[in-house]
Short mmCIF file of C-alpha atoms in Angstrom, two decimals:
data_model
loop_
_atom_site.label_atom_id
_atom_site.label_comp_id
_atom_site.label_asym_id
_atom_site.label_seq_id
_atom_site.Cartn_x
_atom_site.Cartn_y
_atom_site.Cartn_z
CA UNK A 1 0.00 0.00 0.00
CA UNK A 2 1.35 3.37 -0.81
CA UNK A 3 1.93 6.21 1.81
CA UNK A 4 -0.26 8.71 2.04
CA UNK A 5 0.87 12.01 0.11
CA UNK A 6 1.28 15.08 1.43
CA UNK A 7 -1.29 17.84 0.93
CA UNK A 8 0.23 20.11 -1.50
CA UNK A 9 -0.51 23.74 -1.48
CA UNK A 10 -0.99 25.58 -4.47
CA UNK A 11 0.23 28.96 -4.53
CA UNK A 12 -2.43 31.88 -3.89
CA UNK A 13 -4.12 32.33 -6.43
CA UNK A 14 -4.99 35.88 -8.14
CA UNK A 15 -8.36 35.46 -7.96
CA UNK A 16 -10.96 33.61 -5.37
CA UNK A 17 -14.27 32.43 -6.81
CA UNK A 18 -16.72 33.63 -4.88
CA UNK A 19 -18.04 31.22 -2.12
CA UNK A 20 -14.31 30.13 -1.78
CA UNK A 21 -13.12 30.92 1.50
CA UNK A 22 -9.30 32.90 1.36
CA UNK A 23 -6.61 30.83 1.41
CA UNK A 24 -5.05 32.57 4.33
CA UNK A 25 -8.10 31.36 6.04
CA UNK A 26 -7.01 27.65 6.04
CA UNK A 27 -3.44 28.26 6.99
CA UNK A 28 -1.91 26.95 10.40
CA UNK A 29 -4.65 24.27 10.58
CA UNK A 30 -3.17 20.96 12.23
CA UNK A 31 -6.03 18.53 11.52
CA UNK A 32 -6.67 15.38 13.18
CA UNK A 33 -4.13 13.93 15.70
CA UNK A 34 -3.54 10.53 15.55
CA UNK A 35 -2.16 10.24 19.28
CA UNK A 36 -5.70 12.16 20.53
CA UNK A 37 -6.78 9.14 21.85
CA UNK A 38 -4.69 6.77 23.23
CA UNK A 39 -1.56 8.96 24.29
CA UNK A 40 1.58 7.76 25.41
CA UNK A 41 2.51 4.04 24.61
CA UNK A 42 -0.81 2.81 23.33
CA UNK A 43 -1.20 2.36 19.29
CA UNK A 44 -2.40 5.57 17.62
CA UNK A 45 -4.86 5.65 15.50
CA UNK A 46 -3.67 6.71 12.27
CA UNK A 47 -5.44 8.50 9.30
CA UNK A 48 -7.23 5.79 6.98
CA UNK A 49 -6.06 5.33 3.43
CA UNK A 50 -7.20 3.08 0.53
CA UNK A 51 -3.80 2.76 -1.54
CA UNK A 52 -5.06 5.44 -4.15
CA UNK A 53 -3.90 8.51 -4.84
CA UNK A 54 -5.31 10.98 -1.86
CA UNK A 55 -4.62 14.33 -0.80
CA UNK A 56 -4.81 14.64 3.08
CA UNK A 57 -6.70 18.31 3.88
CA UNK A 58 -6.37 19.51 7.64
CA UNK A 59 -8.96 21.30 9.30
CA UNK A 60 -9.42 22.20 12.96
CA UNK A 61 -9.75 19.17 15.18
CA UNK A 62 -10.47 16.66 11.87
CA UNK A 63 -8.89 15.95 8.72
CA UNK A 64 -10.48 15.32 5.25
CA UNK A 65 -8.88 12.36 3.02
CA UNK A 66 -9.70 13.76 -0.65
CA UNK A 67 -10.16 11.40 -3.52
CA UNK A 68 -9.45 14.02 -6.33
CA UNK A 69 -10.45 11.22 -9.09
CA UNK A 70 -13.56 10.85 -7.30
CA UNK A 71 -13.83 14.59 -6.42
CA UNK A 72 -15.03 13.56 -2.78
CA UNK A 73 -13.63 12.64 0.28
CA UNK A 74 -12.48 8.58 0.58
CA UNK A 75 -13.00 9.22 4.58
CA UNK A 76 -12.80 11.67 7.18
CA UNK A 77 -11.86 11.72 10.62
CA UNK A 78 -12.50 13.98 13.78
CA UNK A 79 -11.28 13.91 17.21
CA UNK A 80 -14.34 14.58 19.90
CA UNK A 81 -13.66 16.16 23.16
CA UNK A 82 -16.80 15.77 24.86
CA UNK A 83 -15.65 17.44 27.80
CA UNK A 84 -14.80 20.21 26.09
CA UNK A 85 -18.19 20.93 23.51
CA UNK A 86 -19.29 24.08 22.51
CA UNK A 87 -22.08 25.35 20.88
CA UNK A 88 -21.96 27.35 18.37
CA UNK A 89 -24.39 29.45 15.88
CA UNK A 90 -24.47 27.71 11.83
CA UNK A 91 -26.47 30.62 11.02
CA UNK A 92 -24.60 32.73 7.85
CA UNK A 93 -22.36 30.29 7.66
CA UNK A 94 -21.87 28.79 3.60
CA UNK A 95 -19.99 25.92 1.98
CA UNK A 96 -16.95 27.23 0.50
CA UNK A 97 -14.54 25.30 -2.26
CA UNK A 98 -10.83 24.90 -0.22
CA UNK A 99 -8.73 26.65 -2.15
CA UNK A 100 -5.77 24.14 -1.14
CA UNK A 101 -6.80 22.16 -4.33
CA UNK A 102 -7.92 22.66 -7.55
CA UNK A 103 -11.86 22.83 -7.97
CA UNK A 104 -12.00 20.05 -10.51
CA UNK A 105 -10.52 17.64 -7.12
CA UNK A 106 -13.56 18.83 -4.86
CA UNK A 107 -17.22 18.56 -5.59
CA UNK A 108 -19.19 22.19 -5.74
CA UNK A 109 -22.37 23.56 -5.55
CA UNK A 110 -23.23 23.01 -8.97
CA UNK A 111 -23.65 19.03 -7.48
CA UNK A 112 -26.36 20.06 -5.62
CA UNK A 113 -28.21 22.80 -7.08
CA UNK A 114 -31.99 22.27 -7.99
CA UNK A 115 -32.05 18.46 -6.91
CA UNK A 116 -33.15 16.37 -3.60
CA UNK A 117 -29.42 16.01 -2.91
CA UNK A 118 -28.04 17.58 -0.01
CA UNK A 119 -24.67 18.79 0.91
CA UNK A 120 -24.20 15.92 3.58
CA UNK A 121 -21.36 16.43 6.23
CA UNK A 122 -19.19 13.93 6.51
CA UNK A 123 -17.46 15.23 9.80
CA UNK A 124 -20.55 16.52 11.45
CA UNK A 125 -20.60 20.16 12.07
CA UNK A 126 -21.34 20.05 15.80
CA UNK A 127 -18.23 16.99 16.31
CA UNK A 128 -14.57 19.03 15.92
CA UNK A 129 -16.18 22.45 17.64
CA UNK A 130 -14.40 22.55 21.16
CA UNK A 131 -11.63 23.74 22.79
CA UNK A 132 -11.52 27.48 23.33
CA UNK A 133 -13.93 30.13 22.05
CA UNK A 134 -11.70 31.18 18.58
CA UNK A 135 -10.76 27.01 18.45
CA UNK A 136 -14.11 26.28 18.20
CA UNK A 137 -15.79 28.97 15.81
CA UNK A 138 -12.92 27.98 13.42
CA UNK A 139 -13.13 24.73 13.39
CA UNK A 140 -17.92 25.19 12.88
CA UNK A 141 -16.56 27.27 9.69
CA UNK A 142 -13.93 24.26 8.51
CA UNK A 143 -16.98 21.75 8.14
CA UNK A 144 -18.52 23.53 5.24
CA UNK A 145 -15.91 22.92 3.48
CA UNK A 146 -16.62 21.08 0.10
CA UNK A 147 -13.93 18.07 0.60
CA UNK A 148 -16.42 17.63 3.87
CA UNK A 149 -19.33 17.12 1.70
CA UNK A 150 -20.92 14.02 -0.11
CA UNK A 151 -24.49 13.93 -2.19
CA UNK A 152 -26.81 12.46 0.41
CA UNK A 153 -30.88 12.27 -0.62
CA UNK A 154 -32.37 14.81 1.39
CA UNK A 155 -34.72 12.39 3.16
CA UNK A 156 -31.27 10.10 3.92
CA UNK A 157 -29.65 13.22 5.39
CA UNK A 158 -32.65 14.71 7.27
CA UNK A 159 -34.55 11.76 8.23
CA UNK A 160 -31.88 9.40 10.20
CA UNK A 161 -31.86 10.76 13.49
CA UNK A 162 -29.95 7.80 14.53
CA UNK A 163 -27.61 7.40 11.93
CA UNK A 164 -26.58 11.15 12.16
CA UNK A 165 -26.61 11.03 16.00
CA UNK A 166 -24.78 7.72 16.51
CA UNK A 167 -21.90 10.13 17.74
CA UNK A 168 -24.01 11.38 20.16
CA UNK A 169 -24.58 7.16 21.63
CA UNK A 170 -21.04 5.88 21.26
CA UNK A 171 -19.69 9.30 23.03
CA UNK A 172 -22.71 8.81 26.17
CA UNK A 173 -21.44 5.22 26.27
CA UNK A 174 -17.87 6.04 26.02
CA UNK A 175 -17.98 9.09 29.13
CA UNK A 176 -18.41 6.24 31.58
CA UNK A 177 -14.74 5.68 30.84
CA UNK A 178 -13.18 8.32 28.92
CA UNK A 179 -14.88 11.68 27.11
CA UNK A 180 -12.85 11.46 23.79
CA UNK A 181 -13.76 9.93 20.61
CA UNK A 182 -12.19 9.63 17.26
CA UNK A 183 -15.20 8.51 14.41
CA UNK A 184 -14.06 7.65 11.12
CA UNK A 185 -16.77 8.67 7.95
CA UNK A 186 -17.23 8.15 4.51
CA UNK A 187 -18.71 6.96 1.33
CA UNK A 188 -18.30 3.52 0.49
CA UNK A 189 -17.25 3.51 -3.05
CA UNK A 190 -18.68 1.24 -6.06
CA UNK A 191 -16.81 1.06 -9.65
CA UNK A 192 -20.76 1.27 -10.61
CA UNK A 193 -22.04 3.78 -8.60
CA UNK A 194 -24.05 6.21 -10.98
CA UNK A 195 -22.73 9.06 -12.50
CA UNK A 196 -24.53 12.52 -12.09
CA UNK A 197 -22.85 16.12 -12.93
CA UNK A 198 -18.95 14.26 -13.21
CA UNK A 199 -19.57 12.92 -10.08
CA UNK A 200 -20.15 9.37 -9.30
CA UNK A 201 -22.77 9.47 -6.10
CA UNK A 202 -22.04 6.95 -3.55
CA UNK A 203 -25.06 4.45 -2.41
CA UNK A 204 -24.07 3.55 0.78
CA UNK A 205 -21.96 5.07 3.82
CA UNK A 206 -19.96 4.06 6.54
CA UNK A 207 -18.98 5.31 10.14
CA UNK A 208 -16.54 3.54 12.76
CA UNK A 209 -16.27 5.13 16.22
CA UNK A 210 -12.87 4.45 18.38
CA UNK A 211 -12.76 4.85 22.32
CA UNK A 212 -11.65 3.73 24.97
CA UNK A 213 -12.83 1.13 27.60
CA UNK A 214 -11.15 0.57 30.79
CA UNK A 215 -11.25 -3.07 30.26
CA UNK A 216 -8.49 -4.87 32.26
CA UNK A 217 -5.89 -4.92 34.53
CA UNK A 218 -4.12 -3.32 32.17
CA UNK A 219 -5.71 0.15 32.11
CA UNK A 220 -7.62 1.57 29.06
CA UNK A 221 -8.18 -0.48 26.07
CA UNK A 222 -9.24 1.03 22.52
CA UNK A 223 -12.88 -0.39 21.24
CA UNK A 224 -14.25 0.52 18.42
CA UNK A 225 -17.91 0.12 16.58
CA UNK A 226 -18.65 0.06 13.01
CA UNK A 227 -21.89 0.65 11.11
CA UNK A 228 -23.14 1.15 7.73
CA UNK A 229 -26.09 2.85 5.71
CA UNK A 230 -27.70 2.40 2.74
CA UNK A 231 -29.09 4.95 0.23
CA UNK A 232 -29.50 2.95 -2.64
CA UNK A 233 -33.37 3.16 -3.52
CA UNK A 234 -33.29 7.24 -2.52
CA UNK A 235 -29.95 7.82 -4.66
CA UNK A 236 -32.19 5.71 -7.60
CA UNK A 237 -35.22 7.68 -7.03
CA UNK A 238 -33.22 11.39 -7.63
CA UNK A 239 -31.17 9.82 -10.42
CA UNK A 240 -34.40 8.10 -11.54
CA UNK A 241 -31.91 5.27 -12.83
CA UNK A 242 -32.50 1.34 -13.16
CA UNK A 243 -31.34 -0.61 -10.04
CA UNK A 244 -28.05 -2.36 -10.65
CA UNK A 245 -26.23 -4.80 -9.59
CA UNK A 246 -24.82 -4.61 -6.26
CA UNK A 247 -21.71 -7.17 -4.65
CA UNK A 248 -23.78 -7.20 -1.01
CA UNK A 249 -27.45 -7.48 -0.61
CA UNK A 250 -29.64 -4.93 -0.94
CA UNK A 251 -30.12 -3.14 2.34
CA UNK A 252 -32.65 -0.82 2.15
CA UNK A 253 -33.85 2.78 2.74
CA UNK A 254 -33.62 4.24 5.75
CA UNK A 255 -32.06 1.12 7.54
CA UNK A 256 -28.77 1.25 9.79
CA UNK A 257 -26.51 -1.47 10.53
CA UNK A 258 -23.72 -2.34 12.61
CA UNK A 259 -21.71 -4.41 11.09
CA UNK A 260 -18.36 -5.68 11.85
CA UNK A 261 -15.16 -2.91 11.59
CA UNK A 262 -13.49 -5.18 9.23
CA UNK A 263 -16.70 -5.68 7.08
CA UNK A 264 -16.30 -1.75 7.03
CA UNK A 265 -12.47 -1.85 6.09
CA UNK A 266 -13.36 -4.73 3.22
CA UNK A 267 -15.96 -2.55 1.76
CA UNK A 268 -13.57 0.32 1.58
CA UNK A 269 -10.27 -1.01 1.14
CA UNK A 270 -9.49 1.52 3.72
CA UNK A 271 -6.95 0.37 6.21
CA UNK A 272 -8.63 1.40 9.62
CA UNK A 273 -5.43 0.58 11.60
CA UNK A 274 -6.21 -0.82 15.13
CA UNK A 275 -9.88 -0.19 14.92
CA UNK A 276 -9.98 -3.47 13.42
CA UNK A 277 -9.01 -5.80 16.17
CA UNK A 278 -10.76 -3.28 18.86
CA UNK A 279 -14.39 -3.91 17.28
CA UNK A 280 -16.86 -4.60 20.28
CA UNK A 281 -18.89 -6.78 18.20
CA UNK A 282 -17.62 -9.84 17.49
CA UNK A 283 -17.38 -10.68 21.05
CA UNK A 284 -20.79 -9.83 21.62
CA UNK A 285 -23.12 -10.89 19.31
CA UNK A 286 -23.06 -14.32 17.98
CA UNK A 287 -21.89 -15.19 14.26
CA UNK A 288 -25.26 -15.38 12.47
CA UNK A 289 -27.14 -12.52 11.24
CA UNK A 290 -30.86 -11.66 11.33
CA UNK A 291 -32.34 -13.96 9.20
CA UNK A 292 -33.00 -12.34 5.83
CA UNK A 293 -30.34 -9.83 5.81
CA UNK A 294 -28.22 -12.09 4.06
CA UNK A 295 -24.89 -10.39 5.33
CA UNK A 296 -23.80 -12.37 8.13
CA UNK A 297 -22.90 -10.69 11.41
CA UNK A 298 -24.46 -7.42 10.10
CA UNK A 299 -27.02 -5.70 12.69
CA UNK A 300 -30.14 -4.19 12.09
CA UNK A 301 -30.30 -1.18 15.12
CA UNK A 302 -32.78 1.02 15.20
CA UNK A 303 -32.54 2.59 18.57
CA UNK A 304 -29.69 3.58 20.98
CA UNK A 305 -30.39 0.95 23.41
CA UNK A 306 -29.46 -1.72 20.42
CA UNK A 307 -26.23 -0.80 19.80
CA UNK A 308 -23.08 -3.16 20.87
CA UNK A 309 -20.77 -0.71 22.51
#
């Protein structure tokens, strides 16, 4: 697997497209810290990569890994310091284009204009804003970036309390032991997903939280819980395409899953580092599915109190 490469700067340009935030505005950010979680002599864990060619974009508190051939990001990932949450006003605030790369590597608003697809955050906007008062408002205005983005149908984005608050569960779980979480988010990519505007629009997502559990004798252990959802039928219904052929089952609408960390790091080719061997699940749920899902070991949830944590 190649190494990651380097985010590469472009000089200033002349001229900034309007909606395009400054570049001076991005400058100094340090992104996601892979040592934000386990410290000291535990394993890090690292920023995910799929062995293409990526360009790593850091933001305040999270980090966006771009897919230029794609022109969206291959995964993101955030550090949470529940402890340290603040809230902060959206209001005025609009999606700019980061002017770190080239606008044909990032997905703009002409993907989303006059269609049911929304500008879906990948890092949620409420996830990287803590620390102190200037911290915090920067890092609200970092998650409308573009490279944050992905086409989600507007009743997938809207709709899924659970799957957009499954930060909110994992972190309640996880401040019983420890008030910092690192969640992992992204598209899972298909050669055939279907092409709209140059952009191929992704069918299904995936999220895998990491925290820590003070398990042993040993002190704090990492744990970690993946889950998946499915847009298919909505992403069909905007594109009003033909459904195609799919390598695992059809899911369904409006349907979240946990599902094994590795099953996430197959479907991605992403290598997710130690959240692999810290999944939760495996050790408590047993090896069959749900009959009918046809994917074994994956998890229908549909409430908080359902998930393996």
């Amino acid at each position: 697997m190649s190494e990651t490469p380097t985010a590469q700067v472009p000089g200033t340009a002349t001229g900034i497209v309007a909606g395009t935030a400054a570049a001076a505005d991005l400058t100094g950010r340090a992104g996601y810290d892979p040592a934000f979680l386990v410290p000291g002599p535990l394993v890090p864990v690292p920023l995910p990569v799929d062995g293409t060619e990526v360009v790593v974009l850091p933001y305040t508190h999270f980090s966006v890994v771009l897919r230029p051939d794609r022109r969206l990001a291959a995964a993101t990932v955030v550090a949470v310091d529940g402890a340290a949450l603040r809230d902060v006003d959206r209001d005025g605030q609009g999606w700019f284009l980061d002017p770190r790369v080239g606008p044909d590597a990032q997905a703009g608003a002409e993907l989303y204009s006059r269609n049911d697809f929304d500008r879906g955050h990948l890092v949620r906007r409420r996830d990287p804003v803590w620390g102190g008062p200037d911290e915090a408002r920067r890092a609200n205005s970092d998650t409308f970036s573009y490279a944050n983005a992905a086409p989600q149908a507007s009743g997938f984005n809207q709709s899924l309390e659970l799957w957009l608050g499954l930060e909110d569960h994992v972190l309640a779980h996880a401040r019983e032991h420890d008030a910092r979480l690192v969640v992992v988010t992204g598209p899972v990519f298909a050669a055939d997903d279907p092409r709209y505007r140059g952009v191929q629009v992704p069918r299904r997502f995936f999220k895998v939280a990491g925290y820590l559990l003070d398990d042993g004798p040993g002190g704090p252990a990492l744990a970690s819980a993946g889950f998946v959802l499915d847009q298919t039928p909505l992403v069909e219904e905007v594109l009003r395409s033909e459904a195609r052929a799919q390598d695992v089952p059809e899911l369904g609408a409006f349907r979240t899953f946990q599902v094994p960390v590795a099953d996430v790091a197959e479907l991605t080719a992403l290598d997710l580092g130690p959240l692999v061997p810290a999944d939760r699940m495996p050790a408590l749920v047993p090896a069959a599915a749900a009959e009918g899902d046809g994917v074994p070991m994956w998890r229908p949830v549909t409430a908080p109190g359902e998930l393996l944590l």
